[in-house]
């Protein structure tokens, strides 16, 4: 199944993010979600633009250095 934005937000919030450098939101529903809604949910958790990305359904993401 899929998680809605609130469930995803609660999951990420429960994690130890001490060493988390990048959060990738992926597999967004094209019918029931938007990147803007996901961005708002992620930023509510305190993430800055440079610490997360939202994968495009068709293109994925740019390369991410780990």
Short mmCIF file of C-alpha atoms in Angstrom, two decimals:
data_model
loop_
_atom_site.label_atom_id
_atom_site.label_comp_id
_atom_site.label_asym_id
_atom_site.label_seq_id
_atom_site.Cartn_x
_atom_site.Cartn_y
_atom_site.Cartn_z
CA UNK A 1 0.00 0.00 0.00
CA UNK A 2 0.86 3.65 -0.05
CA UNK A 3 1.38 6.11 2.77
CA UNK A 4 -0.37 9.45 2.67
CA UNK A 5 1.58 12.63 3.35
CA UNK A 6 0.67 12.70 7.04
CA UNK A 7 1.70 9.06 7.54
CA UNK A 8 4.97 9.68 5.71
CA UNK A 9 5.58 12.78 7.78
CA UNK A 10 5.00 10.85 11.02
CA UNK A 11 7.36 8.08 9.87
CA UNK A 12 10.18 10.49 9.01
CA UNK A 13 9.61 12.40 12.24
CA UNK A 14 10.04 9.18 14.25
CA UNK A 15 13.45 8.40 12.70
CA UNK A 16 16.85 9.29 14.13
CA UNK A 17 17.89 11.95 11.64
CA UNK A 18 21.27 12.68 13.26
CA UNK A 19 23.26 11.50 10.24
CA UNK A 20 20.60 12.02 7.58
CA UNK A 21 22.03 14.21 4.82
CA UNK A 22 19.29 13.92 2.21
CA UNK A 23 15.63 12.94 2.22
CA UNK A 24 14.14 11.79 -1.09
CA UNK A 25 10.37 11.79 -1.50
CA UNK A 26 9.48 9.35 -4.26
CA UNK A 27 6.59 7.54 -5.90
CA UNK A 28 4.11 10.40 -5.43
CA UNK A 29 0.59 9.69 -6.56
CA UNK A 30 -0.05 11.62 -9.77
CA UNK A 31 -3.79 11.67 -9.01
CA UNK A 32 -3.89 12.36 -5.27
CA UNK A 33 -0.77 14.38 -4.51
CA UNK A 34 1.37 17.28 -5.68
CA UNK A 35 5.01 18.23 -5.17
CA UNK A 36 3.80 21.39 -3.42
CA UNK A 37 1.90 19.36 -0.79
CA UNK A 38 4.91 17.11 -0.24
CA UNK A 39 7.24 20.12 0.02
CA UNK A 40 4.99 21.63 2.71
CA UNK A 41 4.94 18.35 4.68
CA UNK A 42 8.72 18.00 4.51
CA UNK A 43 9.36 21.60 5.49
CA UNK A 44 7.02 21.25 8.49
CA UNK A 45 9.60 18.75 9.77
CA UNK A 46 12.32 21.40 9.57
CA UNK A 47 14.07 20.26 6.39
CA UNK A 48 15.69 22.95 4.24
CA UNK A 49 15.74 22.91 0.41
CA UNK A 50 19.30 21.59 0.34
CA UNK A 51 18.38 18.60 2.55
CA UNK A 52 15.58 17.07 0.51
CA UNK A 53 14.45 16.45 -3.02
CA UNK A 54 11.22 15.26 -4.60
CA UNK A 55 11.70 12.64 -7.30
CA UNK A 56 9.89 13.17 -10.58
CA UNK A 57 7.71 10.21 -11.63
CA UNK A 58 9.36 10.03 -15.05
CA UNK A 59 12.83 11.53 -14.53
CA UNK A 60 13.71 10.52 -10.97
CA UNK A 61 16.26 12.89 -9.39
CA UNK A 62 19.58 14.44 -10.21
CA UNK A 63 22.64 12.60 -8.91
CA UNK A 64 22.91 12.81 -5.12
CA UNK A 65 26.34 12.75 -3.51
CA UNK A 66 26.51 10.44 -0.49
#
